[in-house]
Amino acid sequence: MSATASPSVTACYAHAVLNATAEGESGPSASWDLPTDRLEYGEMRALWDSVLDAGDAGPHTGLLVGDRIRPEGLHILGHLVLTSAGLADAARAAERYHPLVSQAGTVTLHRAGGVGRIRYRPTVAPAAMHPQQVEAVVAGMVRAARWIAGDDWAPLAVSFAHPRAGSAEPYARVLGCPVTFDAPENTITVADEDLDRRRPLYDPALNALHRAYADRLLDQLSAGATAAGRVRRWLEHAGLEDAGPEGAARELNLSVRTLRRALHAEGTSWRALLDAARHGRAGRLLETTDLPLDRIAPLVGLSGATALVRAFTRWEGLPPGAYRLRHRPAPPDPDGTGGG
């Protein structure tokens, strides 16, 4: 995603946050059709504001939400963790694939002195991320580690860069280790022996399948700064005779509703992008082939030569026959004189 694009968060994580609170019954989760639908970060912050403003919310709500995270709340990253060879492998997966869950922060693993430090750094302005959101992420990473290491596993220490809110007891109970605040970083410290302990039943082929899918999603996320750009790239190779928003949405791992909403927010629409794709392909076919108009029309998704003439005249201000004459090179002069 480009540096100017707003960070986004996957719908499955937003849904998990809602399900971990009383907001799960009445929250906006019905507006998402697929777990890979994405929210702009501002929407996610508004969701958190509603959670933290609820009557039963308290200073440890974020901590408890993170501790209740389940694999489906992290979508493919959750499955990668579950099929990892050990904690180090899981941490490296989080380092690479965390953007699939949220682009509002980064996860990094640093190892030195017999320990590993898993750091979480928000990429949005400090005022834009509530400390309880950070606590949910860090507690969620500890919970994910327990999917591998067991429910009784605990890190050596956890630190948060913000001040403590509320009593210390819930932090010790949920995280199971010493917890410090006002620290330089949000960090989970893990012993090397825990990081390097391999699971007895590890299936590398299953992990590779999950990783391939995660790589595909990551490529799609980073390849296009906008939904419109991703749709344009898809339309370049799609069969326009039966192209519909369902196919584009499926390829982009979005619901049709989310795709239409994203395109509207970018000032365009599926219809406008399809029309532009038809224009471009018709022009290329006229320039590079001798196909008659009634053969070109279905290749660009139009009903026949009459529809092509009408559409092309609207696009270019001249009919396709005149366009072809203007853009095709003149045949070679048989006597080589150039006719001069």
Coordinates of C-alpha atoms in Angstrom, one line a residue:
M1 CA 0.0 0.0 0.0
S2 CA 1.3 3.5 -0.8
A3 CA 2.6 5.7 1.9
T4 CA -0.3 8.1 1.4
A5 CA -3.0 5.4 1.7
S6 CA -4.9 5.0 4.9
P7 CA -4.0 1.8 6.9
S8 CA -6.7 -0.8 7.0
V9 CA -7.7 -3.6 9.3
T10 CA -9.2 -6.9 8.3
A11 CA -12.9 -7.5 9.1
C12 CA -12.3 -10.8 10.9
Y13 CA -10.2 -9.0 13.6
A14 CA -12.9 -6.3 14.0
H15 CA -15.5 -9.0 14.3
A16 CA -13.3 -10.8 16.9
V17 CA -13.1 -7.6 19.0
L18 CA -16.8 -7.2 18.9
N19 CA -17.4 -10.8 19.8
A20 CA -15.1 -10.5 22.8
T21 CA -17.3 -7.8 24.3
A22 CA -21.0 -7.1 24.9
E23 CA -20.9 -5.1 21.6
G24 CA -20.9 -8.4 19.7
E25 CA -24.6 -8.6 19.8
S26 CA -25.3 -5.2 18.4
G27 CA -22.1 -4.1 16.7
P28 CA -21.8 -3.4 12.9
S29 CA -20.4 -6.8 12.0
A30 CA -23.4 -7.5 9.7
S31 CA -21.9 -4.9 7.2
W32 CA -19.0 -7.3 6.4
D33 CA -19.6 -10.3 4.2
L34 CA -16.1 -11.9 4.1
P35 CA -13.3 -12.2 6.7
T36 CA -10.9 -10.5 4.2
D37 CA -13.1 -7.4 3.9
R38 CA -11.1 -4.4 5.2
L39 CA -12.0 -1.4 7.3
E40 CA -10.1 1.9 7.1
Y41 CA -8.3 2.5 10.4
G42 CA -10.6 5.3 11.3
E43 CA -13.5 2.9 11.3
M44 CA -11.6 0.5 13.5
R45 CA -10.8 3.2 16.0
A46 CA -14.5 4.2 16.0
L47 CA -15.4 0.6 16.7
W48 CA -13.0 0.6 19.6
D49 CA -14.4 3.9 20.9
S50 CA -17.9 2.3 21.0
V51 CA -16.5 -0.8 22.8
L52 CA -14.7 1.4 25.4
D53 CA -17.7 3.7 25.9
A54 CA -20.0 0.7 26.7
G55 CA -21.4 0.6 30.2
D56 CA -19.6 -2.6 31.1
A57 CA -16.2 -1.5 29.8
G58 CA -13.3 -0.9 32.2
P59 CA -9.6 -0.2 32.2
H60 CA -8.7 -3.8 31.3
T61 CA -11.2 -4.3 28.4
G62 CA -8.4 -4.3 25.8
L63 CA -6.4 -6.8 27.8
L64 CA -9.4 -9.1 28.1
V65 CA -10.3 -8.8 24.5
G66 CA -6.8 -9.8 23.4
D67 CA -6.9 -12.8 25.7
R68 CA -10.1 -14.0 24.1
I69 CA -8.8 -13.9 20.6
R70 CA -9.3 -17.1 18.6
P71 CA -7.5 -18.3 15.5
E72 CA -10.3 -17.2 13.1
G73 CA -9.9 -13.6 14.5
L74 CA -6.5 -13.5 12.8
H75 CA -7.7 -15.2 9.6
I76 CA -4.8 -16.8 7.7
L77 CA -2.3 -15.6 10.3
G78 CA -4.1 -17.6 12.9
H79 CA -3.8 -20.7 10.8
L80 CA -0.1 -20.1 10.2
V81 CA 0.4 -19.9 13.9
L82 CA -1.5 -23.1 14.5
T83 CA 0.6 -24.9 11.9
S84 CA 4.0 -23.4 12.9
A85 CA 6.9 -25.6 13.9
G86 CA 7.3 -23.6 17.1
L87 CA 7.2 -20.1 18.7
A88 CA 10.1 -18.7 16.6
D89 CA 8.4 -19.8 13.4
A90 CA 5.1 -18.3 14.6
A91 CA 6.8 -15.0 15.5
R92 CA 8.4 -14.8 12.1
A93 CA 5.0 -15.4 10.5
A94 CA 3.6 -12.5 12.6
E95 CA 6.5 -10.4 11.5
R96 CA 5.8 -10.9 7.8
Y97 CA 2.0 -11.3 7.7
H98 CA 0.7 -9.0 10.4
P99 CA -0.3 -6.4 7.7
L100 CA -3.0 -8.9 6.7
V101 CA -4.6 -8.4 10.1
S102 CA -3.8 -4.7 10.5
Q103 CA -1.6 -2.1 8.8
A104 CA -1.8 0.1 11.8
G105 CA 1.2 -1.5 13.5
T106 CA 4.2 -3.7 12.9
V107 CA 5.5 -6.8 14.7
T108 CA 9.3 -7.6 14.8
L109 CA 11.4 -10.2 16.5
H110 CA 14.9 -9.4 17.8
R111 CA 17.1 -12.1 19.5
A112 CA 20.1 -11.4 21.7
G113 CA 21.4 -12.4 25.0
G114 CA 19.5 -15.7 25.2
V115 CA 16.1 -14.1 24.8
G116 CA 13.8 -12.9 22.0
R117 CA 11.9 -9.7 22.1
I118 CA 8.7 -9.5 20.1
R119 CA 7.9 -5.8 19.6
Y120 CA 4.7 -4.2 18.5
R121 CA 4.9 -0.6 17.2
P122 CA 1.9 1.3 16.1
T123 CA 2.3 3.0 12.7
V124 CA -0.5 5.5 13.3
A125 CA -0.1 8.7 15.3
P126 CA 0.1 8.0 19.1
A127 CA -3.2 9.9 19.7
A128 CA -4.9 7.8 17.0
M129 CA -4.5 4.4 18.9
H130 CA -6.0 4.0 22.3
P131 CA -3.6 2.2 24.8
Q132 CA -6.3 -0.5 25.2
Q133 CA -6.0 -1.3 21.5
V134 CA -2.2 -1.9 22.1
E135 CA -3.0 -4.1 25.1
A136 CA -5.4 -6.1 23.0
V137 CA -2.7 -6.7 20.3
V138 CA 0.0 -7.7 22.9
A139 CA -2.4 -9.9 24.9
G140 CA -3.6 -11.5 21.6
M141 CA 0.0 -12.4 20.7
V142 CA 0.5 -14.0 24.1
R143 CA -2.7 -16.0 23.7
A144 CA -1.7 -17.0 20.1
A145 CA 1.6 -18.3 21.6
R146 CA -0.4 -20.5 24.0
W147 CA -2.1 -22.2 21.1
I148 CA 1.3 -23.7 20.4
A149 CA 3.0 -23.8 23.8
G150 CA 0.0 -24.7 26.0
D151 CA -2.4 -22.7 28.2
D152 CA 0.1 -22.7 31.1
W153 CA 2.9 -21.1 29.1
A154 CA 4.0 -17.5 29.9
P155 CA 6.6 -15.1 28.5
L156 CA 9.5 -13.9 30.7
A157 CA 8.1 -10.4 30.8
V158 CA 5.8 -7.9 29.0
S159 CA 6.2 -4.2 28.7
F160 CA 4.0 -1.4 27.5
A161 CA 5.0 2.1 26.4
H162 CA 1.9 3.7 28.0
P163 CA 1.1 4.2 31.7
R164 CA -0.9 1.6 33.6
A165 CA -4.6 2.1 34.0
G166 CA -6.4 0.2 36.7
S167 CA -5.0 -2.4 39.0
A168 CA -2.0 -4.5 38.3
E169 CA -3.6 -7.9 39.1
P170 CA -5.4 -8.5 35.8
Y171 CA -2.2 -8.0 33.9
A172 CA -0.3 -10.5 36.0
R173 CA -3.3 -13.0 35.8
V174 CA -3.8 -12.7 32.0
L175 CA -0.1 -12.4 30.9
G176 CA 1.3 -14.6 33.6
C177 CA 4.6 -12.7 34.0
P178 CA 6.0 -9.4 35.3
V179 CA 4.5 -6.4 33.4
T180 CA 6.1 -2.9 33.3
F181 CA 4.6 0.3 31.9
D182 CA 6.1 3.6 30.6
A183 CA 8.7 1.4 28.9
P184 CA 10.5 2.4 25.7
E185 CA 8.6 -0.3 23.6
N186 CA 5.7 -2.6 23.7
T187 CA 7.5 -5.9 24.0
I188 CA 7.0 -9.6 24.8
T189 CA 10.2 -11.1 26.1
V190 CA 10.6 -14.9 25.5
A191 CA 13.3 -17.3 26.4
D192 CA 15.3 -18.7 23.5
E193 CA 14.6 -22.2 24.6
D194 CA 10.9 -21.5 24.3
L195 CA 11.3 -20.0 20.9
D196 CA 13.4 -22.9 19.6
R197 CA 11.4 -25.8 21.0
R198 CA 9.8 -27.6 18.1
R199 CA 6.4 -29.1 18.3
P200 CA 6.4 -32.9 18.2
L201 CA 3.6 -33.1 15.5
Y202 CA 4.5 -30.6 12.8
D203 CA 3.2 -30.8 9.3
P204 CA 5.4 -28.7 7.0
A205 CA 3.2 -29.3 3.9
L206 CA 0.1 -27.9 5.7
N207 CA 2.0 -24.9 6.9
A208 CA 3.3 -24.4 3.3
L209 CA -0.3 -24.4 2.0
H210 CA -1.3 -21.7 4.5
R211 CA 1.9 -19.7 3.7
A212 CA 1.2 -19.8 0.0
Y213 CA -2.3 -18.3 0.5
A214 CA -0.9 -15.7 2.9
D215 CA 1.7 -14.7 0.3
R216 CA -1.0 -14.3 -2.3
L217 CA -3.1 -12.1 0.1
L218 CA 0.0 -10.1 1.0
D219 CA 0.8 -9.5 -2.7
Q220 CA -2.7 -8.3 -3.4
L221 CA -2.6 -6.0 -0.4
S222 CA 0.7 -4.4 -1.3
A223 CA 0.2 -4.4 -5.1
G224 CA -2.6 -1.9 -5.3
A225 CA -2.8 1.3 -3.4
T226 CA -6.5 1.5 -4.3
A227 CA -9.3 -0.8 -5.0
A228 CA -9.8 0.8 -8.4
G229 CA -6.2 0.1 -9.3
R230 CA -6.6 -3.6 -8.4
V231 CA -9.8 -3.9 -10.4
R232 CA -8.1 -2.3 -13.4
R233 CA -5.3 -4.8 -13.3
W234 CA -7.8 -7.7 -13.0
L235 CA -9.8 -6.3 -16.0
E236 CA -6.7 -6.2 -18.1
H237 CA -6.7 -10.1 -18.3
A238 CA -10.4 -10.9 -17.6
G239 CA -12.8 -12.1 -20.2
L240 CA -14.9 -9.0 -20.7
E241 CA -17.7 -10.9 -22.4
D242 CA -18.9 -12.1 -19.0
A243 CA -17.0 -9.9 -16.5
G244 CA -18.9 -8.9 -13.5
P245 CA -18.2 -7.4 -10.1
E246 CA -18.5 -10.9 -8.5
G247 CA -15.4 -12.1 -10.3
A248 CA -13.3 -9.1 -9.4
A249 CA -14.4 -9.2 -5.8
R250 CA -13.6 -12.9 -5.5
E251 CA -10.1 -12.3 -7.0
L252 CA -9.5 -9.4 -4.6
N253 CA -10.8 -11.4 -1.6
L254 CA -13.5 -8.8 -1.0
S255 CA -17.3 -9.0 -0.9
V256 CA -19.1 -7.3 -3.8
R257 CA -20.6 -4.8 -1.3
T258 CA -17.2 -3.9 0.1
L259 CA -15.8 -3.6 -3.4
R260 CA -18.6 -1.3 -4.5
R261 CA -18.2 0.8 -1.4
A262 CA -14.4 1.1 -1.8
L263 CA -14.8 2.2 -5.5
H264 CA -17.4 4.8 -4.5
A265 CA -15.1 6.2 -1.9
E266 CA -12.4 6.5 -4.6
G267 CA -14.8 8.4 -6.8
T268 CA -15.4 5.7 -9.4
S269 CA -17.6 2.6 -9.9
W270 CA -17.5 -0.9 -11.3
R271 CA -19.5 0.3 -14.4
A272 CA -17.0 3.1 -15.1
L273 CA -14.0 0.8 -14.8
L274 CA -15.6 -1.9 -17.0
D275 CA -16.4 0.7 -19.6
A276 CA -12.8 1.9 -19.6
A277 CA -11.5 -1.6 -19.9
R278 CA -13.8 -2.2 -22.9
H279 CA -12.6 1.0 -24.5
G280 CA -9.0 0.1 -24.0
R281 CA -9.4 -3.5 -25.3
A282 CA -11.4 -2.4 -28.3
G283 CA -8.8 0.1 -29.3
R284 CA -6.0 -2.5 -29.1
L285 CA -7.9 -5.0 -31.2
L286 CA -8.7 -2.4 -33.8
E287 CA -5.0 -1.3 -33.9
T288 CA -3.4 -4.8 -34.0
T289 CA -5.9 -7.1 -35.7
D290 CA -8.0 -7.3 -38.8
L291 CA -11.0 -8.8 -37.0
P292 CA -14.4 -7.5 -38.2
L293 CA -16.5 -5.5 -35.8
D294 CA -18.9 -8.3 -35.2
R295 CA -16.0 -10.4 -33.9
I296 CA -14.5 -7.6 -31.8
A297 CA -17.8 -6.7 -30.1
P298 CA -18.2 -9.9 -28.0
L299 CA -14.6 -9.9 -27.1
V300 CA -15.1 -6.6 -25.3
G301 CA -18.5 -7.6 -23.8
L302 CA -20.8 -5.8 -26.3
S303 CA -23.8 -7.3 -28.0
G304 CA -22.8 -6.7 -31.6
A305 CA -21.3 -4.4 -34.2
T306 CA -23.9 -1.7 -33.8
A307 CA -23.3 -1.5 -30.0
L308 CA -19.6 -1.4 -30.7
V309 CA -20.0 1.5 -33.2
R310 CA -22.2 3.4 -30.7
A311 CA -19.8 2.9 -27.7
F312 CA -16.6 3.6 -29.7
T313 CA -18.0 6.8 -31.1
R314 CA -18.8 7.9 -27.6
W315 CA -15.3 7.0 -26.4
E316 CA -13.3 8.4 -29.3
G317 CA -15.5 10.8 -31.1
L318 CA -15.2 8.7 -34.3
P319 CA -16.4 5.3 -35.4
P320 CA -14.2 2.2 -35.1
G321 CA -13.6 2.0 -38.8
A322 CA -12.2 5.5 -39.0
Y323 CA -10.1 4.9 -35.8
R324 CA -8.6 1.7 -37.4
L325 CA -7.6 3.6 -40.5
R326 CA -6.0 6.3 -38.5
H327 CA -4.0 4.0 -36.2
R328 CA -3.1 1.1 -38.5
P329 CA 0.1 1.7 -40.6
A330 CA -0.3 2.1 -44.3
P331 CA 0.5 -1.0 -46.4
P332 CA 4.0 -0.9 -48.0
D333 CA 4.3 0.7 -51.4
P334 CA 5.0 -2.2 -53.8
D335 CA 7.3 -0.1 -56.1
G336 CA 9.1 1.4 -53.1
T337 CA 8.6 5.0 -54.3
G338 CA 6.4 6.0 -51.5
G339 CA 4.0 7.4 -54.1
G340 CA 5.8 10.7 -54.1

